[in-house]
Amino acid sequence: MSDKNASVIIRTARPEDASALLDIYAPYVVNTAISFEYEVPSIEEFQARIKNILQKYPWLVAEKDGELLGYACTHAFVGRAAYDHSAETTIYLKENRTKMGVGKRLYLALEAISNVQNIYSLNACIGYPETEDEHLTMNSIQFHTHMGYRFVGKFYKCGYKFGTWYHMAWMEKILKEPPKNPPAVIPFPELEK
């Protein structure tokens, strides 16, 4: 039995990937409530996002035969010093490249890096429909549940898109029990040296 993902590589995103990554992200902005953005960012804005995140956190892409299939990253959770050992996750896959195990591989790579960085919990902020519709289903909740995240809270009707109010769910995964006196978080660029 062959591994359908054997030729998929997981690597760090580069600013020059921005156009291909934006092509993956744009349909989520335009057609879904998975992203709560209304406007597709410019390539320059997307490059800036990549560069900004890579200063401290990983932004990973899945690539097969030169085609980018998806991306995932961690980034600051809330943005206050006391939260430094936690991170928020983001993942987007090319629309025709879901259900291939790519998302799982990206998340497992993020978890491995987070462990080395001294990040002990990962948090996901996920659109949660009152009733599934053409813009938002429970797929993201189901994916995160499958990856070992647990549901920790819901903000009611906090996002408005396509004439519909959507809830926002928070899910978390504790990677390991945090020590009483945790060492400093290691910035991702230091791990790549």
CSV table of C-alpha atoms in Angstrom, one decimal:
chain,number,residue,atom,x,y,z
A,1,MET,CA,0.0,0.0,0.0
A,2,SER,CA,1.5,3.3,-1.0
A,3,ASP,CA,1.4,6.5,1.0
A,4,LYS,CA,-0.6,9.1,-0.9
A,5,ASN,CA,1.3,11.9,0.9
A,6,ALA,CA,4.8,10.4,0.4
A,7,SER,CA,5.7,13.2,-2.1
A,8,VAL,CA,4.2,16.0,0.0
A,9,ILE,CA,6.8,18.0,1.7
A,10,ILE,CA,6.3,20.4,4.7
A,11,ARG,CA,8.5,23.4,4.6
A,12,THR,CA,8.7,27.0,5.9
A,13,ALA,CA,6.8,29.5,3.9
A,14,ARG,CA,8.7,32.2,2.0
A,15,PRO,CA,7.6,35.7,1.1
A,16,GLU,CA,7.6,34.7,-2.6
A,17,ASP,CA,5.0,32.1,-1.8
A,18,ALA,CA,2.5,34.9,-1.0
A,19,SER,CA,0.7,34.8,-4.4
A,20,ALA,CA,0.1,31.0,-4.3
A,21,LEU,CA,-0.9,31.2,-0.6
A,22,LEU,CA,-3.2,34.1,-1.3
A,23,ASP,CA,-4.8,32.0,-4.1
A,24,ILE,CA,-5.5,29.3,-1.4
A,25,TYR,CA,-6.9,31.8,1.1
A,26,ALA,CA,-9.0,34.1,-1.2
A,27,PRO,CA,-11.9,31.7,-1.8
A,28,TYR,CA,-12.3,31.4,2.0
A,29,VAL,CA,-12.7,35.2,2.2
A,30,VAL,CA,-14.9,35.5,-0.8
A,31,ASN,CA,-17.1,32.4,-0.5
A,32,THR,CA,-17.1,31.4,3.2
A,33,ALA,CA,-17.5,32.5,6.8
A,34,ILE,CA,-14.4,30.4,7.7
A,35,SER,CA,-12.5,33.6,7.4
A,36,PHE,CA,-14.2,36.7,8.9
A,37,GLU,CA,-12.3,39.0,6.6
A,38,TYR,CA,-14.5,40.8,4.0
A,39,GLU,CA,-11.8,41.8,1.6
A,40,VAL,CA,-9.0,39.6,0.1
A,41,PRO,CA,-5.7,41.2,1.3
A,42,SER,CA,-3.2,42.4,-1.3
A,43,ILE,CA,-0.1,40.3,-2.1
A,44,GLU,CA,2.0,42.9,-0.2
A,45,GLU,CA,-0.2,42.6,2.9
A,46,PHE,CA,0.0,38.8,2.7
A,47,GLN,CA,3.8,39.0,2.4
A,48,ALA,CA,3.9,41.3,5.4
A,49,ARG,CA,1.8,38.7,7.4
A,50,ILE,CA,4.2,35.9,6.5
A,51,LYS,CA,7.3,38.0,7.4
A,52,ASN,CA,5.7,39.2,10.7
A,53,ILE,CA,4.7,35.7,11.8
A,54,LEU,CA,8.1,34.2,10.9
A,55,GLN,CA,9.8,36.6,13.3
A,56,LYS,CA,8.7,34.3,16.1
A,57,TYR,CA,6.5,31.5,14.9
A,58,PRO,CA,6.4,28.9,12.1
A,59,TRP,CA,4.4,29.4,8.9
A,60,LEU,CA,4.5,26.1,7.1
A,61,VAL,CA,3.3,25.1,3.7
A,62,ALA,CA,2.5,21.7,2.2
A,63,GLU,CA,4.0,21.3,-1.3
A,64,LYS,CA,3.7,18.5,-3.8
A,65,ASP,CA,5.5,18.6,-7.2
A,66,GLY,CA,5.8,22.4,-6.9
A,67,GLU,CA,2.1,22.9,-6.1
A,68,LEU,CA,1.3,24.5,-2.7
A,69,LEU,CA,-1.6,22.5,-1.2
A,70,GLY,CA,-2.1,24.5,2.0
A,71,TYR,CA,-0.6,26.3,4.9
A,72,ALA,CA,-0.7,26.5,8.6
A,73,CYS,CA,0.9,28.7,11.2
A,74,THR,CA,0.9,29.6,14.8
A,75,HIS,CA,0.9,33.2,16.0
A,76,ALA,CA,0.5,35.2,19.2
A,77,PHE,CA,-2.4,34.2,21.4
A,78,VAL,CA,-4.0,37.4,22.7
A,79,GLY,CA,-0.6,39.2,22.5
A,80,ARG,CA,0.2,39.7,26.2
A,81,ALA,CA,3.4,38.5,27.8
A,82,ALA,CA,1.7,36.1,30.2
A,83,TYR,CA,0.3,34.2,27.2
A,84,ASP,CA,3.7,33.7,25.6
A,85,HIS,CA,3.7,29.9,26.2
A,86,SER,CA,0.4,29.6,24.2
A,87,ALA,CA,-0.2,30.2,20.5
A,88,GLU,CA,-3.1,30.4,18.2
A,89,THR,CA,-3.3,28.2,15.1
A,90,THR,CA,-4.4,28.9,11.6
A,91,ILE,CA,-4.8,26.5,8.7
A,92,TYR,CA,-6.1,26.8,5.1
A,93,LEU,CA,-6.0,24.1,2.4
A,94,LYS,CA,-6.5,24.4,-1.3
A,95,GLU,CA,-10.2,23.7,-1.9
A,96,ASN,CA,-9.6,20.7,-4.1
A,97,ARG,CA,-6.9,19.3,-1.8
A,98,THR,CA,-8.9,18.6,1.4
A,99,LYS,CA,-9.4,15.1,2.9
A,100,MET,CA,-5.9,14.0,1.8
A,101,GLY,CA,-4.2,14.1,5.3
A,102,VAL,CA,-2.4,17.3,4.4
A,103,GLY,CA,-4.0,19.3,7.2
A,104,LYS,CA,-3.0,16.6,9.7
A,105,ARG,CA,0.6,16.7,8.6
A,106,LEU,CA,0.7,20.5,8.8
A,107,TYR,CA,-0.7,20.5,12.3
A,108,LEU,CA,1.6,17.7,13.5
A,109,ALA,CA,4.6,19.7,12.3
A,110,LEU,CA,3.3,22.8,14.1
A,111,GLU,CA,2.9,20.8,17.3
A,112,ALA,CA,6.4,19.4,17.0
A,113,ILE,CA,7.9,22.9,16.5
A,114,SER,CA,5.7,24.3,19.3
A,115,ASN,CA,7.0,21.7,21.7
A,116,VAL,CA,10.6,22.7,20.9
A,117,GLN,CA,9.7,26.4,21.2
A,118,ASN,CA,8.4,25.8,24.8
A,119,ILE,CA,4.8,26.5,23.8
A,120,TYR,CA,2.5,24.3,25.9
A,121,SER,CA,-0.9,24.9,24.5
A,122,LEU,CA,-2.4,25.7,21.1
A,123,ASN,CA,-5.7,27.5,20.6
A,124,ALA,CA,-8.0,27.6,17.6
A,125,CYS,CA,-10.6,30.3,17.0
A,126,ILE,CA,-13.2,28.7,14.7
A,127,GLY,CA,-16.4,30.0,13.0
A,128,TYR,CA,-19.3,28.0,14.4
A,129,PRO,CA,-22.7,28.1,12.6
A,130,GLU,CA,-26.0,28.2,14.4
A,131,THR,CA,-27.1,26.0,11.5
A,132,GLU,CA,-24.7,24.8,8.8
A,133,ASP,CA,-25.2,26.7,5.6
A,134,GLU,CA,-23.4,27.2,2.2
A,135,HIS,CA,-20.9,29.5,3.9
A,136,LEU,CA,-20.0,27.6,7.1
A,137,THR,CA,-20.1,24.0,8.2
A,138,MET,CA,-18.8,22.1,11.2
A,139,ASN,CA,-15.8,20.7,9.2
A,140,SER,CA,-13.3,22.9,11.1
A,141,ILE,CA,-14.7,21.9,14.5
A,142,GLN,CA,-14.6,18.2,13.4
A,143,PHE,CA,-11.0,18.5,12.1
A,144,HIS,CA,-9.8,20.1,15.3
A,145,THR,CA,-11.6,17.5,17.4
A,146,HIS,CA,-10.0,14.7,15.3
A,147,MET,CA,-6.6,16.4,16.0
A,148,GLY,CA,-7.2,16.2,19.8
A,149,TYR,CA,-8.5,19.7,20.5
A,150,ARG,CA,-11.2,20.2,23.0
A,151,PHE,CA,-14.0,22.7,22.9
A,152,VAL,CA,-13.5,25.3,25.6
A,153,GLY,CA,-16.0,28.1,24.8
A,154,LYS,CA,-18.3,29.8,22.4
A,155,PHE,CA,-18.9,33.5,21.7
A,156,TYR,CA,-22.4,34.0,20.5
A,157,LYS,CA,-23.3,35.9,17.3
A,158,CYS,CA,-20.0,37.8,17.3
A,159,GLY,CA,-19.2,37.6,13.5
A,160,TYR,CA,-21.5,39.0,10.8
A,161,LYS,CA,-21.0,37.9,7.2
A,162,PHE,CA,-23.2,37.2,4.2
A,163,GLY,CA,-26.2,38.6,6.1
A,164,THR,CA,-25.8,36.0,8.9
A,165,TRP,CA,-24.6,36.1,12.5
A,166,TYR,CA,-22.1,33.4,13.3
A,167,HIS,CA,-20.7,32.2,16.6
A,168,MET,CA,-17.0,31.7,17.3
A,169,ALA,CA,-15.7,28.7,19.0
A,170,TRP,CA,-12.5,28.3,20.9
A,171,MET,CA,-10.8,25.0,21.0
A,172,GLU,CA,-7.5,24.1,22.7
A,173,LYS,CA,-4.9,21.4,22.7
A,174,ILE,CA,-2.5,21.0,25.7
A,175,LEU,CA,0.7,19.8,24.2
A,176,LYS,CA,2.3,19.0,27.5
A,177,GLU,CA,1.9,20.0,31.2
A,178,PRO,CA,3.7,23.4,31.6
A,179,PRO,CA,6.5,23.5,34.2
A,180,LYS,CA,6.2,25.7,37.2
A,181,ASN,CA,9.0,27.9,35.9
A,182,PRO,CA,8.9,27.6,32.1
A,183,PRO,CA,12.0,28.5,30.0
A,184,ALA,CA,11.7,31.3,27.6
A,185,VAL,CA,9.9,30.7,24.3
A,186,ILE,CA,12.5,30.1,21.5
A,187,PRO,CA,11.7,32.1,18.4
A,188,PHE,CA,11.2,30.0,15.3
A,189,PRO,CA,14.1,31.6,13.3
A,190,GLU,CA,16.5,30.3,16.0
A,191,LEU,CA,15.3,26.7,15.5
A,192,GLU,CA,16.0,27.0,11.7
A,193,LYS,CA,19.7,27.9,12.2
